[in-house]
């Protein structure tokens, strides 16, 4: 199967190196969370080779895209019902700050990604260097129930932000997530207190999940695909 977007990703050396390195950290027998997006694609390709060499794993996909790519690569799939405890997750991010707090959700998969991250003992976040920032600036993807879209926008404005309904590129009208919901991209400018903002957005009735990930820093290893090799930040891979 040919996947839209994979051609451009193939040209991105930073994503390729970081994704492949994350896949190299996966141990035999792992229950692996599989994130969504172009960087994870490179991890999946590496896992395809490792499975051919005998690696044994099962993966919990975070989206239809992740499931389709994994299936195509011969990665056996499972669910959080069957494996509520996940050993490690490989995922990407849109921004990573110095404390390893993340913004995720460009691919509108952040709700399931957050569920899988919360179930995972370890998080391997693979990025190219452009994702590394001093301060998170967003926009923050916010998955919302269609029923509550307008009141959620008003509440986001009340928090000092501006929520814009995400529209499809090759579909008219709003993007519909894998969960059947809408996505708002919420702009707040520089985010001075990400923990507080994540909690405040997620407390709005009708919000399913915000693409701010501040609660996983202790279990996170960030792999940055630099020109001269993959830089590792945070928790060391073997520990
Ligand atoms: C999907 C995500 C992705 O992990 C994030 O957008 C990074 O994507 P890419 O690896 O394609 O740059 O959060 O919802």
PDB file of N, CA and C in Angstrom, residues 159-220:
ATOM      1  N   UNK A 159      -9.675  31.794  28.357  1.00  0.00           N
ATOM      2  CA  UNK A 159      -8.350  31.463  28.900  1.00  0.00           C
ATOM      3  C   UNK A 159      -7.256  32.295  28.224  1.00  0.00           C
ATOM      4  N   UNK A 160      -7.665  33.166  27.284  1.00  0.00           N
ATOM      5  CA  UNK A 160      -6.679  34.025  26.611  1.00  0.00           C
ATOM      6  C   UNK A 160      -6.211  33.483  25.281  1.00  0.00           C
ATOM      7  N   UNK A 161      -6.883  32.458  24.759  1.00  0.00           N
ATOM      8  CA  UNK A 161      -6.455  31.876  23.493  1.00  0.00           C
ATOM      9  C   UNK A 161      -7.459  32.115  22.384  1.00  0.00           C
ATOM     10  N   UNK A 162      -7.116  31.588  21.211  1.00  0.00           N
ATOM     11  CA  UNK A 162      -8.051  31.642  20.084  1.00  0.00           C
ATOM     12  C   UNK A 162      -8.105  30.264  19.447  1.00  0.00           C
ATOM     13  N   UNK A 163      -9.277  29.651  19.485  1.00  0.00           N
ATOM     14  CA  UNK A 163      -9.440  28.306  18.914  1.00  0.00           C
ATOM     15  C   UNK A 163     -10.002  28.391  17.504  1.00  0.00           C
ATOM     16  N   UNK A 164      -9.284  27.783  16.561  1.00  0.00           N
ATOM     17  CA  UNK A 164      -9.726  27.792  15.161  1.00  0.00           C
ATOM     18  C   UNK A 164     -10.081  26.362  14.767  1.00  0.00           C
ATOM     19  N   UNK A 165     -11.266  26.197  14.195  1.00  0.00           N
ATOM     20  CA  UNK A 165     -11.708  24.864  13.782  1.00  0.00           C
ATOM     21  C   UNK A 165     -10.813  24.366  12.647  1.00  0.00           C
ATOM     22  N   UNK A 166     -10.256  23.166  12.825  1.00  0.00           N
ATOM     23  CA  UNK A 166      -9.370  22.622  11.787  1.00  0.00           C
ATOM     24  C   UNK A 166     -10.219  22.079  10.630  1.00  0.00           C
ATOM     25  N   UNK A 167      -9.854  22.495   9.419  1.00  0.00           N
ATOM     26  CA  UNK A 167     -10.595  22.031   8.240  1.00  0.00           C
ATOM     27  C   UNK A 167      -9.750  21.070   7.437  1.00  0.00           C
ATOM     28  N   UNK A 168     -10.425  20.182   6.691  1.00  0.00           N
ATOM     29  CA  UNK A 168      -9.728  19.189   5.889  1.00  0.00           C
ATOM     30  C   UNK A 168      -9.000  19.818   4.716  1.00  0.00           C
ATOM     31  N   UNK A 169      -7.944  19.137   4.248  1.00  0.00           N
ATOM     32  CA  UNK A 169      -7.229  19.629   3.069  1.00  0.00           C
ATOM     33  C   UNK A 169      -7.837  19.049   1.801  1.00  0.00           C
ATOM     34  N   UNK A 170      -8.147  17.773   1.833  1.00  0.00           N
ATOM     35  CA  UNK A 170      -8.787  17.162   0.669  1.00  0.00           C
ATOM     36  C   UNK A 170     -10.178  16.674   1.034  1.00  0.00           C
ATOM     37  N   UNK A 171     -10.804  17.437   1.917  1.00  0.00           N
ATOM     38  CA  UNK A 171     -12.190  17.199   2.340  1.00  0.00           C
ATOM     39  C   UNK A 171     -12.773  18.553   2.709  1.00  0.00           C
ATOM     40  N   UNK A 172     -13.980  18.852   2.272  1.00  0.00           N
ATOM     41  CA  UNK A 172     -14.621  20.101   2.673  1.00  0.00           C
ATOM     42  C   UNK A 172     -15.088  19.978   4.116  1.00  0.00           C
ATOM     43  N   UNK A 173     -14.990  21.078   4.836  1.00  0.00           N
ATOM     44  CA  UNK A 173     -15.504  21.109   6.200  1.00  0.00           C
ATOM     45  C   UNK A 173     -14.507  20.611   7.212  1.00  0.00           C
ATOM     46  N   UNK A 174     -14.966  20.429   8.447  1.00  0.00           N
ATOM     47  CA  UNK A 174     -14.040  20.130   9.546  1.00  0.00           C
ATOM     48  C   UNK A 174     -13.363  18.768   9.418  1.00  0.00           C
ATOM     49  N   UNK A 175     -12.139  18.697   9.927  1.00  0.00           N
ATOM     50  CA  UNK A 175     -11.465  17.403  10.105  1.00  0.00           C
ATOM     51  C   UNK A 175     -12.251  16.616  11.143  1.00  0.00           C
ATOM     52  N   UNK A 176     -12.511  15.353  10.852  1.00  0.00           N
ATOM     53  CA  UNK A 176     -13.174  14.460  11.815  1.00  0.00           C
ATOM     54  C   UNK A 176     -12.113  13.485  12.317  1.00  0.00           C
ATOM     55  N   UNK A 177     -11.933  13.416  13.614  1.00  0.00           N
ATOM     56  CA  UNK A 177     -10.887  12.534  14.160  1.00  0.00           C
ATOM     57  C   UNK A 177     -11.311  11.071  14.064  1.00  0.00           C
ATOM     58  N   UNK A 178     -10.370  10.186  14.373  1.00  0.00           N
ATOM     59  CA  UNK A 178     -10.677   8.749  14.398  1.00  0.00           C
ATOM     60  C   UNK A 178     -11.753   8.433  15.441  1.00  0.00           C
ATOM     61  N   UNK A 179     -11.984   9.365  16.358  1.00  0.00           N
ATOM     62  CA  UNK A 179     -13.016   9.171  17.394  1.00  0.00           C
ATOM     63  C   UNK A 179     -14.336   9.854  17.038  1.00  0.00           C
ATOM     64  N   UNK A 180     -14.398  10.458  15.842  1.00  0.00           N
ATOM     65  CA  UNK A 180     -15.638  11.095  15.399  1.00  0.00           C
ATOM     66  C   UNK A 180     -15.831  12.513  15.911  1.00  0.00           C
ATOM     67  N   UNK A 181     -14.764  13.164  16.318  1.00  0.00           N
ATOM     68  CA  UNK A 181     -14.864  14.508  16.887  1.00  0.00           C
ATOM     69  C   UNK A 181     -14.204  15.563  15.994  1.00  0.00           C
ATOM     70  N   UNK A 182     -14.324  16.853  16.396  1.00  0.00           N
ATOM     71  CA  UNK A 182     -13.643  17.965  15.722  1.00  0.00           C
ATOM     72  C   UNK A 182     -12.310  18.255  16.422  1.00  0.00           C
ATOM     73  N   UNK A 183     -11.486  19.060  15.752  1.00  0.00           N
ATOM     74  CA  UNK A 183     -10.236  19.544  16.361  1.00  0.00           C
ATOM     75  C   UNK A 183     -10.195  21.061  16.253  1.00  0.00           C
ATOM     76  N   UNK A 184      -9.917  21.708  17.361  1.00  0.00           N
ATOM     77  CA  UNK A 184      -9.615  23.145  17.355  1.00  0.00           C
ATOM     78  C   UNK A 184      -8.119  23.305  17.495  1.00  0.00           C
ATOM     79  N   UNK A 185      -7.527  24.228  16.750  1.00  0.00           N
ATOM     80  CA  UNK A 185      -6.129  24.582  16.982  1.00  0.00           C
ATOM     81  C   UNK A 185      -6.138  25.872  17.789  1.00  0.00           C
ATOM     82  N   UNK A 186      -5.659  25.762  19.018  1.00  0.00           N
ATOM     83  CA  UNK A 186      -5.778  26.863  19.974  1.00  0.00           C
ATOM     84  C   UNK A 186      -4.445  27.597  20.100  1.00  0.00           C
ATOM     85  N   UNK A 187      -4.468  28.882  19.748  1.00  0.00           N
ATOM     86  CA  UNK A 187      -3.249  29.704  19.818  1.00  0.00           C
ATOM     87  C   UNK A 187      -3.250  30.524  21.098  1.00  0.00           C
ATOM     88  N   UNK A 188      -2.161  30.394  21.840  1.00  0.00           N
ATOM     89  CA  UNK A 188      -1.988  31.160  23.078  1.00  0.00           C
ATOM     90  C   UNK A 188      -0.698  31.969  23.056  1.00  0.00           C
ATOM     91  N   UNK A 189       0.071  31.889  21.957  1.00  0.00           N
ATOM     92  CA  UNK A 189       1.401  32.504  21.965  1.00  0.00           C
ATOM     93  C   UNK A 189       2.327  31.670  22.845  1.00  0.00           C
ATOM     94  N   UNK A 190       3.343  32.321  23.416  1.00  0.00           N
ATOM     95  CA  UNK A 190       4.279  31.593  24.287  1.00  0.00           C
ATOM     96  C   UNK A 190       3.529  31.093  25.522  1.00  0.00           C
ATOM     97  N   UNK A 191       3.735  29.815  25.837  1.00  0.00           N
ATOM     98  CA  UNK A 191       2.968  29.189  26.924  1.00  0.00           C
ATOM     99  C   UNK A 191       3.846  29.174  28.177  1.00  0.00           C
ATOM    100  N   UNK A 192       3.516  30.034  29.124  1.00  0.00           N
ATOM    101  CA  UNK A 192       4.403  30.194  30.285  1.00  0.00           C
ATOM    102  C   UNK A 192       4.198  29.090  31.323  1.00  0.00           C
ATOM    103  N   UNK A 193       2.987  28.532  31.405  1.00  0.00           N
ATOM    104  CA  UNK A 193       2.721  27.489  32.410  1.00  0.00           C
ATOM    105  C   UNK A 193       1.956  26.340  31.733  1.00  0.00           C
ATOM    106  N   UNK A 194       2.679  25.463  31.020  1.00  0.00           N
ATOM    107  CA  UNK A 194       1.999  24.412  30.247  1.00  0.00           C
ATOM    108  C   UNK A 194       1.163  23.473  31.106  1.00  0.00           C
ATOM    109  N   UNK A 195       1.621  23.157  32.313  1.00  0.00           N
ATOM    110  CA  UNK A 195       0.851  22.240  33.183  1.00  0.00           C
ATOM    111  C   UNK A 195      -0.521  22.839  33.491  1.00  0.00           C
ATOM    112  N   UNK A 196      -0.492  24.114  33.864  1.00  0.00           N
ATOM    113  CA  UNK A 196      -1.743  24.790  34.232  1.00  0.00           C
ATOM    114  C   UNK A 196      -2.661  24.895  33.016  1.00  0.00           C
ATOM    115  N   UNK A 197      -2.092  25.235  31.862  1.00  0.00           N
ATOM    116  CA  UNK A 197      -2.920  25.392  30.662  1.00  0.00           C
ATOM    117  C   UNK A 197      -3.521  24.055  30.232  1.00  0.00           C
ATOM    118  N   UNK A 198      -2.728  22.981  30.314  1.00  0.00           N
ATOM    119  CA  UNK A 198      -3.271  21.659  29.955  1.00  0.00           C
ATOM    120  C   UNK A 198      -4.474  21.328  30.841  1.00  0.00           C
ATOM    121  N   UNK A 199      -4.310  21.533  32.141  1.00  0.00           N
ATOM    122  CA  UNK A 199      -5.405  21.212  33.072  1.00  0.00           C
ATOM    123  C   UNK A 199      -6.614  22.097  32.806  1.00  0.00           C
ATOM    124  N   UNK A 200      -6.365  23.376  32.523  1.00  0.00           N
ATOM    125  CA  UNK A 200      -7.482  24.313  32.315  1.00  0.00           C
ATOM    126  C   UNK A 200      -8.255  23.956  31.046  1.00  0.00           C
ATOM    127  N   UNK A 201      -7.548  23.617  29.984  1.00  0.00           N
ATOM    128  CA  UNK A 201      -8.255  23.266  28.731  1.00  0.00           C
ATOM    129  C   UNK A 201      -9.030  21.967  28.927  1.00  0.00           C
ATOM    130  N   UNK A 202      -8.397  20.997  29.583  1.00  0.00           N
ATOM    131  CA  UNK A 202      -9.061  19.691  29.716  1.00  0.00           C
ATOM    132  C   UNK A 202     -10.218  19.722  30.717  1.00  0.00           C
ATOM    133  N   UNK A 203     -10.306  20.799  31.481  1.00  0.00           N
ATOM    134  CA  UNK A 203     -11.438  20.933  32.423  1.00  0.00           C
ATOM    135  C   UNK A 203     -12.674  21.513  31.737  1.00  0.00           C
ATOM    136  N   UNK A 204     -12.548  21.954  30.482  1.00  0.00           N
ATOM    137  CA  UNK A 204     -13.706  22.540  29.782  1.00  0.00           C
ATOM    138  C   UNK A 204     -14.642  21.412  29.341  1.00  0.00           C
ATOM    139  N   UNK A 205     -15.907  21.459  29.728  1.00  0.00           N
ATOM    140  CA  UNK A 205     -16.843  20.425  29.280  1.00  0.00           C
ATOM    141  C   UNK A 205     -16.913  20.385  27.751  1.00  0.00           C
ATOM    142  N   UNK A 206     -16.791  19.199  27.192  1.00  0.00           N
ATOM    143  CA  UNK A 206     -16.801  19.047  25.737  1.00  0.00           C
ATOM    144  C   UNK A 206     -15.417  18.825  25.165  1.00  0.00           C
ATOM    145  N   UNK A 207     -14.366  19.151  25.938  1.00  0.00           N
ATOM    146  CA  UNK A 207     -13.004  18.860  25.481  1.00  0.00           C
ATOM    147  C   UNK A 207     -12.709  17.389  25.748  1.00  0.00           C
ATOM    148  N   UNK A 208     -12.220  16.708  24.729  1.00  0.00           N
ATOM    149  CA  UNK A 208     -11.849  15.293  24.898  1.00  0.00           C
ATOM    150  C   UNK A 208     -10.398  15.212  25.357  1.00  0.00           C
ATOM    151  N   UNK A 209      -9.506  15.906  24.684  1.00  0.00           N
ATOM    152  CA  UNK A 209      -8.105  15.943  25.124  1.00  0.00           C
ATOM    153  C   UNK A 209      -7.395  17.103  24.452  1.00  0.00           C
ATOM    154  N   UNK A 210      -6.460  17.691  25.189  1.00  0.00           N
ATOM    155  CA  UNK A 210      -5.590  18.737  24.640  1.00  0.00           C
ATOM    156  C   UNK A 210      -4.274  18.101  24.206  1.00  0.00           C
ATOM    157  N   UNK A 211      -3.686  18.648  23.162  1.00  0.00           N
ATOM    158  CA  UNK A 211      -2.407  18.122  22.678  1.00  0.00           C
ATOM    159  C   UNK A 211      -1.207  18.629  23.444  1.00  0.00           C
ATOM    160  N   UNK A 212      -1.418  19.060  24.675  1.00  0.00           N
ATOM    161  CA  UNK A 212      -0.299  19.383  25.568  1.00  0.00           C
ATOM    162  C   UNK A 212      -0.032  18.144  26.410  1.00  0.00           C
ATOM    163  N   UNK A 213       1.220  17.697  26.437  1.00  0.00           N
ATOM    164  CA  UNK A 213       1.595  16.498  27.203  1.00  0.00           C
ATOM    165  C   UNK A 213       2.642  16.937  28.227  1.00  0.00           C
ATOM    166  N   UNK A 214       2.182  17.251  29.441  1.00  0.00           N
ATOM    167  CA  UNK A 214       3.134  17.715  30.460  1.00  0.00           C
ATOM    168  C   UNK A 214       3.377  16.674  31.549  1.00  0.00           C
ATOM    169  N   UNK A 215       2.588  15.602  31.550  1.00  0.00           N
ATOM    170  CA  UNK A 215       2.622  14.685  32.692  1.00  0.00           C
ATOM    171  C   UNK A 215       3.507  13.459  32.518  1.00  0.00           C
ATOM    172  N   UNK A 216       4.292  13.415  31.454  1.00  0.00           N
ATOM    173  CA  UNK A 216       5.027  12.183  31.160  1.00  0.00           C
ATOM    174  C   UNK A 216       6.542  12.379  31.154  1.00  0.00           C
ATOM    175  N   UNK A 217       7.009  13.531  31.628  1.00  0.00           N
ATOM    176  CA  UNK A 217       8.423  13.884  31.442  1.00  0.00           C
ATOM    177  C   UNK A 217       9.376  12.877  32.102  1.00  0.00           C
ATOM    178  N   UNK A 218       8.968  12.322  33.243  1.00  0.00           N
ATOM    179  CA  UNK A 218       9.853  11.397  33.973  1.00  0.00           C
ATOM    180  C   UNK A 218      10.121  10.108  33.201  1.00  0.00           C
ATOM    181  N   UNK A 219       9.165   9.717  32.394  1.00  0.00           N
ATOM    182  CA  UNK A 219       9.295   8.448  31.660  1.00  0.00           C
ATOM    183  C   UNK A 219       9.728   8.669  30.205  1.00  0.00           C
ATOM    184  N   UNK A 220      10.064   9.902  29.874  1.00  0.00           N
ATOM    185  CA  UNK A 220      10.308  10.252  28.469  1.00  0.00           C
ATOM    186  C   UNK A 220      11.786  10.268  28.104  1.00  0.00           C
TER     187      UNK A 220
END
